[in-house]
Amino acid sequence: MRGFGQLEAEIMERLWSWGRPATVREIVDDLNVVRPVAYTTVNTVADILHRKGCVHRSKEGRAWVYEPVRSRESYTAEIMRQVLGEAADARAALLLFVDGMDDGHAALLREALAGRVPGGRP
């Protein structure tokens, strides 16, 4: 798994923030508020996200409806694990990552390590 391209990320962000399945038309209409993008382009990228296993799709009438396979948080955690796994010196990379955290994130990490955050492992 790798990070998303720009349009892939924009599509995923919308799906995650909406918290519901959406059609390509809905995504295109929302994207066009920010910048012009063609329906066919979004349709192609949504299909690519489906083939990558990032979104599930189902037919509603004549339209495909897309929804994320995993949460934003689950995706983020997987990317972090992957990047850490690719480091030549995982210990050094992890220490530098933790050293660069703000106080709020450091507190969340301490709570997670203590098993006090939902999803944190004791």
Tab-separated table of N, CA and C in Angstrom:
chain	number	residue	atom	x	y	z
A	1	MET	N	0.836	-1.177	0.000
A	1	MET	CA	0.000	0.000	0.000
A	1	MET	C	0.882	1.241	0.000
A	2	ARG	N	0.525	2.188	-0.781
A	2	ARG	CA	1.247	3.458	-0.869
A	2	ARG	C	0.264	4.583	-0.647
A	3	GLY	N	0.811	5.775	-0.557
A	3	GLY	CA	-0.038	6.949	-0.441
A	3	GLY	C	-0.840	7.159	-1.715
A	4	PHE	N	-1.848	7.972	-1.601
A	4	PHE	CA	-2.707	8.268	-2.741
A	4	PHE	C	-2.123	9.374	-3.600
A	5	GLY	N	-2.477	9.369	-4.869
A	5	GLY	CA	-2.233	10.510	-5.729
A	5	GLY	C	-3.178	11.630	-5.310
A	6	GLN	N	-3.002	12.817	-5.882
A	6	GLN	CA	-3.778	13.980	-5.455
A	6	GLN	C	-5.286	13.763	-5.597
A	7	LEU	N	-5.751	13.336	-6.758
A	7	LEU	CA	-7.187	13.160	-6.952
A	7	LEU	C	-7.708	11.977	-6.147
A	8	GLU	N	-6.923	10.917	-6.042
A	8	GLU	CA	-7.322	9.787	-5.200
A	8	GLU	C	-7.545	10.271	-3.770
A	9	ALA	N	-6.618	11.067	-3.250
A	9	ALA	CA	-6.734	11.580	-1.884
A	9	ALA	C	-7.964	12.472	-1.732
A	10	GLU	N	-8.232	13.301	-2.721
A	10	GLU	CA	-9.402	14.184	-2.651
A	10	GLU	C	-10.696	13.381	-2.628
A	11	ILE	N	-10.749	12.331	-3.415
A	11	ILE	CA	-11.938	11.464	-3.436
A	11	ILE	C	-12.085	10.751	-2.094
A	12	MET	N	-11.001	10.164	-1.611
A	12	MET	CA	-11.061	9.448	-0.338
A	12	MET	C	-11.440	10.379	0.813
A	13	GLU	N	-10.881	11.574	0.836
A	13	GLU	CA	-11.210	12.528	1.899
A	13	GLU	C	-12.704	12.827	1.920
A	14	ARG	N	-13.295	12.991	0.751
A	14	ARG	CA	-14.731	13.244	0.696
A	14	ARG	C	-15.513	12.046	1.206
A	15	LEU	N	-15.154	10.864	0.744
A	15	LEU	CA	-15.876	9.668	1.199
A	15	LEU	C	-15.754	9.486	2.709
A	16	TRP	N	-14.550	9.687	3.241
A	16	TRP	CA	-14.365	9.561	4.687
A	16	TRP	C	-15.158	10.625	5.441
A	17	SER	N	-15.099	11.859	4.988
A	17	SER	CA	-15.771	12.930	5.729
A	17	SER	C	-17.289	12.813	5.633
A	18	TRP	N	-17.808	12.344	4.509
A	18	TRP	CA	-19.253	12.188	4.373
A	18	TRP	C	-19.780	11.032	5.204
A	19	GLY	N	-18.958	9.998	5.390
A	19	GLY	CA	-19.382	8.849	6.193
A	19	GLY	C	-20.532	8.061	5.597
A	20	ARG	N	-20.649	8.118	4.297
A	20	ARG	CA	-21.707	7.379	3.602
A	20	ARG	C	-21.246	7.081	2.180
A	21	PRO	N	-21.853	6.100	1.541
A	21	PRO	CA	-21.517	5.843	0.139
A	21	PRO	C	-21.911	7.040	-0.724
A	22	ALA	N	-21.206	7.223	-1.843
A	22	ALA	CA	-21.488	8.345	-2.739
A	22	ALA	C	-21.273	7.939	-4.186
A	23	THR	N	-22.005	8.586	-5.051
A	23	THR	CA	-21.857	8.363	-6.492
A	23	THR	C	-20.731	9.241	-7.027
A	24	VAL	N	-20.272	8.898	-8.214
A	24	VAL	CA	-19.265	9.713	-8.879
A	24	VAL	C	-19.819	11.116	-9.111
A	25	ARG	N	-21.088	11.225	-9.474
A	25	ARG	CA	-21.704	12.536	-9.709
A	25	ARG	C	-21.609	13.406	-8.459
A	26	GLU	N	-21.890	12.844	-7.283
A	26	GLU	CA	-21.795	13.616	-6.041
A	26	GLU	C	-20.362	14.086	-5.797
A	27	ILE	N	-19.417	13.205	-6.054
A	27	ILE	CA	-18.007	13.548	-5.852
A	27	ILE	C	-17.589	14.645	-6.830
A	28	VAL	N	-17.961	14.495	-8.091
A	28	VAL	CA	-17.613	15.487	-9.110
A	28	VAL	C	-18.213	16.842	-8.745
A	29	ASP	N	-19.480	16.858	-8.367
A	29	ASP	CA	-20.131	18.123	-8.024
A	29	ASP	C	-19.422	18.811	-6.867
A	30	ASP	N	-18.986	18.037	-5.871
A	30	ASP	CA	-18.293	18.630	-4.731
A	30	ASP	C	-16.892	19.115	-5.113
A	31	LEU	N	-16.196	18.330	-5.920
A	31	LEU	CA	-14.869	18.747	-6.380
A	31	LEU	C	-14.935	20.011	-7.237
A	32	ASN	N	-15.968	20.124	-8.042
A	32	ASN	CA	-16.097	21.279	-8.936
A	32	ASN	C	-16.336	22.582	-8.183
A	33	VAL	N	-16.693	22.516	-6.920
A	33	VAL	CA	-16.809	23.720	-6.099
A	33	VAL	C	-15.416	24.314	-5.878
A	34	VAL	N	-14.410	23.435	-5.800
A	34	VAL	CA	-13.036	23.844	-5.521
A	34	VAL	C	-12.244	24.076	-6.806
A	35	ARG	N	-12.403	23.160	-7.762
A	35	ARG	CA	-11.659	23.242	-9.023
A	35	ARG	C	-12.378	22.413	-10.072
A	36	PRO	N	-12.179	22.740	-11.343
A	36	PRO	CA	-12.857	21.963	-12.381
A	36	PRO	C	-12.237	20.576	-12.532
A	37	VAL	N	-13.097	19.598	-12.660
A	37	VAL	CA	-12.650	18.230	-12.903
A	37	VAL	C	-13.749	17.521	-13.695
A	38	ALA	N	-13.334	16.716	-14.660
A	38	ALA	CA	-14.285	16.031	-15.538
A	38	ALA	C	-14.867	14.797	-14.864
A	39	TYR	N	-16.118	14.521	-15.148
A	39	TYR	CA	-16.796	13.331	-14.633
A	39	TYR	C	-16.002	12.081	-14.996
A	40	THR	N	-15.551	12.008	-16.254
A	40	THR	CA	-14.840	10.804	-16.703
A	40	THR	C	-13.535	10.601	-15.936
A	41	THR	N	-12.876	11.692	-15.570
A	41	THR	CA	-11.634	11.593	-14.802
A	41	THR	C	-11.907	11.020	-13.420
A	42	VAL	N	-12.917	11.545	-12.747
A	42	VAL	CA	-13.268	11.050	-11.407
A	42	VAL	C	-13.745	9.611	-11.491
A	43	ASN	N	-14.507	9.282	-12.519
A	43	ASN	CA	-14.981	7.913	-12.693
A	43	ASN	C	-13.806	6.952	-12.855
A	44	THR	N	-12.817	7.345	-13.645
A	44	THR	CA	-11.629	6.511	-13.856
A	44	THR	C	-10.854	6.331	-12.549
A	45	VAL	N	-10.660	7.419	-11.813
A	45	VAL	CA	-9.895	7.342	-10.563
A	45	VAL	C	-10.666	6.532	-9.511
A	46	ALA	N	-11.977	6.669	-9.461
A	46	ALA	CA	-12.778	5.860	-8.533
A	46	ALA	C	-12.646	4.373	-8.882
A	47	ASP	N	-12.624	4.058	-10.166
A	47	ASP	CA	-12.428	2.669	-10.595
A	47	ASP	C	-11.042	2.167	-10.189
A	48	ILE	N	-10.037	3.010	-10.313
A	48	ILE	CA	-8.682	2.638	-9.890
A	48	ILE	C	-8.657	2.372	-8.388
A	49	LEU	N	-9.300	3.244	-7.607
A	49	LEU	CA	-9.372	3.032	-6.148
A	49	LEU	C	-10.071	1.714	-5.834
A	50	HIS	N	-11.076	1.360	-6.623
A	50	HIS	CA	-11.769	0.084	-6.430
A	50	HIS	C	-10.838	-1.089	-6.738
A	51	ARG	N	-10.112	-0.993	-7.850
A	51	ARG	CA	-9.188	-2.076	-8.208
A	51	ARG	C	-8.055	-2.217	-7.202
A	52	LYS	N	-7.657	-1.101	-6.565
A	52	LYS	CA	-6.615	-1.141	-5.529
A	52	LYS	C	-7.140	-1.699	-4.211
A	53	GLY	N	-8.448	-1.865	-4.098
A	53	GLY	CA	-9.039	-2.379	-2.867
A	53	GLY	C	-9.281	-1.314	-1.816
A	54	CYS	N	-9.275	-0.053	-2.205
A	54	CYS	CA	-9.471	1.046	-1.256
A	54	CYS	C	-10.937	1.382	-1.044
A	55	VAL	N	-11.755	1.124	-2.057
A	55	VAL	CA	-13.188	1.393	-1.951
A	55	VAL	C	-13.968	0.177	-2.416
A	56	HIS	N	-15.148	0.049	-1.861
A	56	HIS	CA	-16.108	-0.963	-2.302
A	56	HIS	C	-17.111	-0.228	-3.180
A	57	ARG	N	-17.617	-0.885	-4.186
A	57	ARG	CA	-18.639	-0.248	-5.000
A	57	ARG	C	-19.799	-1.206	-5.213
A	58	SER	N	-20.965	-0.608	-5.357
A	58	SER	CA	-22.170	-1.380	-5.642
A	58	SER	C	-23.041	-0.568	-6.578
A	59	LYS	N	-23.897	-1.252	-7.308
A	59	LYS	CA	-24.780	-0.579	-8.258
A	59	LYS	C	-26.043	-0.106	-7.550
A	60	GLU	N	-26.395	1.130	-7.818
A	60	GLU	CA	-27.693	1.670	-7.417
A	60	GLU	C	-28.309	2.247	-8.674
A	61	GLY	N	-29.248	1.525	-9.235
A	61	GLY	CA	-29.789	1.924	-10.532
A	61	GLY	C	-28.709	1.771	-11.582
A	62	ARG	N	-28.413	2.861	-12.277
A	62	ARG	CA	-27.375	2.822	-13.310
A	62	ARG	C	-26.030	3.326	-12.807
A	63	ALA	N	-25.997	3.809	-11.588
A	63	ALA	CA	-24.772	4.441	-11.069
A	63	ALA	C	-24.044	3.521	-10.089
A	64	TRP	N	-22.712	3.642	-10.100
A	64	TRP	CA	-21.905	2.986	-9.078
A	64	TRP	C	-21.884	3.884	-7.847
A	65	VAL	N	-21.959	3.249	-6.695
A	65	VAL	CA	-21.872	3.959	-5.419
A	65	VAL	C	-20.617	3.444	-4.724
A	66	TYR	N	-19.780	4.371	-4.265
A	66	TYR	CA	-18.484	4.021	-3.680
A	66	TYR	C	-18.461	4.333	-2.193
A	67	GLU	N	-17.769	3.470	-1.445
A	67	GLU	CA	-17.538	3.723	-0.022
A	67	GLU	C	-16.182	3.148	0.371
A	68	PRO	N	-15.508	3.783	1.304
A	68	PRO	CA	-14.185	3.311	1.712
A	68	PRO	C	-14.253	1.911	2.326
A	69	VAL	N	-13.227	1.139	2.066
A	69	VAL	CA	-13.119	-0.202	2.650
A	69	VAL	C	-12.665	-0.104	4.105
A	70	ARG	N	-11.857	0.917	4.405
A	70	ARG	CA	-11.340	1.091	5.769
A	70	ARG	C	-11.433	2.554	6.163
A	71	SER	N	-11.334	2.799	7.431
A	71	SER	CA	-11.413	4.165	7.945
A	71	SER	C	-10.147	4.945	7.606
A	72	ARG	N	-10.243	6.245	7.687
A	72	ARG	CA	-9.080	7.119	7.481
A	72	ARG	C	-7.986	6.748	8.477
A	73	GLU	N	-8.377	6.491	9.715
A	73	GLU	CA	-7.408	6.164	10.765
A	73	GLU	C	-6.712	4.834	10.487
A	74	SER	N	-7.460	3.850	10.035
A	74	SER	CA	-6.871	2.549	9.704
A	74	SER	C	-5.889	2.682	8.537
A	75	TYR	N	-6.265	3.454	7.538
A	75	TYR	CA	-5.383	3.692	6.399
A	75	TYR	C	-4.100	4.398	6.847
A	76	THR	N	-4.255	5.442	7.674
A	76	THR	CA	-3.102	6.197	8.162
A	76	THR	C	-2.159	5.296	8.947
A	77	ALA	N	-2.725	4.467	9.818
A	77	ALA	CA	-1.904	3.553	10.619
A	77	ALA	C	-1.139	2.584	9.722
A	78	GLU	N	-1.773	2.082	8.676
A	78	GLU	CA	-1.102	1.148	7.767
A	78	GLU	C	0.047	1.828	7.036
A	79	ILE	N	-0.153	3.063	6.601
A	79	ILE	CA	0.912	3.810	5.928
A	79	ILE	C	2.082	4.017	6.896
A	80	MET	N	1.781	4.363	8.138
A	80	MET	CA	2.838	4.573	9.130
A	80	MET	C	3.622	3.282	9.365
A	81	ARG	N	2.914	2.142	9.472
A	81	ARG	CA	3.604	0.847	9.652
A	81	ARG	C	4.476	0.522	8.450
A	82	GLN	N	3.964	0.802	7.270
A	82	GLN	CA	4.714	0.501	6.050
A	82	GLN	C	5.983	1.343	5.977
A	83	VAL	N	5.857	2.622	6.219
A	83	VAL	CA	7.022	3.507	6.150
A	83	VAL	C	8.051	3.107	7.190
A	84	LEU	N	7.607	2.827	8.399
A	84	LEU	CA	8.535	2.410	9.450
A	84	LEU	C	9.226	1.091	9.069
A	85	GLY	N	8.475	0.193	8.452
A	85	GLY	CA	9.047	-1.083	8.025
A	85	GLY	C	10.087	-0.949	6.932
A	86	GLU	N	10.031	0.145	6.179
A	86	GLU	CA	10.981	0.359	5.087
A	86	GLU	C	12.237	1.112	5.531
A	87	ALA	N	12.245	1.593	6.768
A	87	ALA	CA	13.393	2.366	7.258
A	87	ALA	C	14.600	1.451	7.435
A	88	ALA	N	15.766	1.950	7.072
A	88	ALA	CA	16.997	1.182	7.265
A	88	ALA	C	17.260	0.978	8.748
A	89	ASP	N	16.934	1.964	9.556
A	89	ASP	CA	17.094	1.883	11.008
A	89	ASP	C	15.758	2.278	11.631
A	90	ALA	N	14.886	1.280	11.818
A	90	ALA	CA	13.537	1.539	12.318
A	90	ALA	C	13.563	2.198	13.693
A	91	ARG	N	14.491	1.806	14.550
A	91	ARG	CA	14.580	2.401	15.884
A	91	ARG	C	14.873	3.897	15.796
A	92	ALA	N	15.838	4.269	14.977
A	92	ALA	CA	16.190	5.677	14.819
A	92	ALA	C	15.025	6.460	14.210
A	93	ALA	N	14.384	5.881	13.212
A	93	ALA	CA	13.251	6.556	12.574
A	93	ALA	C	12.114	6.761	13.573
A	94	LEU	N	11.819	5.738	14.363
A	94	LEU	CA	10.754	5.840	15.354
A	94	LEU	C	11.089	6.872	16.426
A	95	LEU	N	12.324	6.879	16.890
A	95	LEU	CA	12.731	7.865	17.898
A	95	LEU	C	12.643	9.286	17.351
A	96	LEU	N	13.055	9.483	16.118
A	96	LEU	CA	12.950	10.815	15.507
A	96	LEU	C	11.489	11.221	15.317
A	97	PHE	N	10.653	10.264	14.948
A	97	PHE	CA	9.224	10.540	14.791
A	97	PHE	C	8.615	10.979	16.122
A	98	VAL	N	8.889	10.218	17.172
A	98	VAL	CA	8.353	10.535	18.498
A	98	VAL	C	8.911	11.864	18.993
A	99	ASP	N	10.195	12.110	18.756
A	99	ASP	CA	10.812	13.359	19.191
A	99	ASP	C	10.171	14.580	18.523
A	100	GLY	N	9.646	14.398	17.328
A	100	GLY	CA	9.024	15.499	16.606
A	100	GLY	C	7.549	15.698	16.903
A	101	MET	N	6.980	14.873	17.771
A	101	MET	CA	5.555	14.988	18.103
A	101	MET	C	5.282	16.203	18.965
A	102	ASP	N	4.097	16.792	18.773
A	102	ASP	CA	3.685	17.851	19.695
A	102	ASP	C	3.202	17.191	20.987
A	103	ASP	N	2.990	17.983	22.018
A	103	ASP	CA	2.622	17.445	23.332
A	103	ASP	C	1.327	16.642	23.298
A	104	GLY	N	0.364	17.089	22.504
A	104	GLY	CA	-0.914	16.372	22.420
A	104	GLY	C	-0.762	14.982	21.836
A	105	HIS	N	0.001	14.870	20.744
A	105	HIS	CA	0.220	13.559	20.132
A	105	HIS	C	1.061	12.669	21.045
A	106	ALA	N	2.028	13.254	21.731
A	106	ALA	CA	2.848	12.464	22.661
A	106	ALA	C	1.983	11.904	23.784
A	107	ALA	N	1.041	12.703	24.280
A	107	ALA	CA	0.140	12.221	25.334
A	107	ALA	C	-0.746	11.091	24.814
A	108	LEU	N	-1.237	11.223	23.580
A	108	LEU	CA	-2.036	10.148	22.982
A	108	LEU	C	-1.221	8.867	22.847
A	109	LEU	N	0.033	9.001	22.458
A	109	LEU	CA	0.892	7.829	22.324
A	109	LEU	C	1.101	7.154	23.681
A	110	ARG	N	1.373	7.961	24.703
A	110	ARG	CA	1.541	7.377	26.048
A	110	ARG	C	0.282	6.644	26.491
A	111	GLU	N	-0.886	7.241	26.253
A	111	GLU	CA	-2.149	6.593	26.615
A	111	GLU	C	-2.354	5.300	25.828
A	112	ALA	N	-2.043	5.333	24.542
A	112	ALA	CA	-2.205	4.136	23.713
A	112	ALA	C	-1.298	3.012	24.207
A	113	LEU	N	-0.067	3.359	24.536
A	113	LEU	CA	0.881	2.346	25.018
A	113	LEU	C	0.434	1.783	26.369
A	114	ALA	N	-0.283	2.584	27.134
A	114	ALA	CA	-0.797	2.120	28.422
A	114	ALA	C	-2.137	1.396	28.257
A	115	GLY	N	-2.655	1.358	27.026
A	115	GLY	CA	-3.898	0.639	26.772
A	115	GLY	C	-5.144	1.428	27.124
A	116	ARG	N	-5.064	2.752	27.209
A	116	ARG	CA	-6.203	3.554	27.615
A	116	ARG	C	-6.929	4.219	26.457
A	117	VAL	N	-6.484	4.009	25.242
A	117	VAL	CA	-7.129	4.600	24.083
A	117	VAL	C	-7.883	3.488	23.357
A	118	PRO	N	-9.151	3.757	22.960
A	118	PRO	CA	-9.858	2.714	22.199
A	118	PRO	C	-9.027	2.260	21.012
A	119	GLY	N	-8.855	0.983	20.884
A	119	GLY	CA	-8.040	0.446	19.802
A	119	GLY	C	-6.587	0.262	20.214
A	120	GLY	N	-6.194	0.873	21.347
A	120	GLY	CA	-4.831	0.703	21.853
A	120	GLY	C	-4.683	-0.704	22.420
A	121	ARG	N	-3.544	-1.281	22.250
A	121	ARG	CA	-3.323	-2.647	22.733
A	121	ARG	C	-2.569	-2.597	24.046
A	122	PRO	N	-3.086	-3.283	25.074
A	122	PRO	CA	-2.392	-3.280	26.372
A	122	PRO	C	-1.048	-3.966	26.288
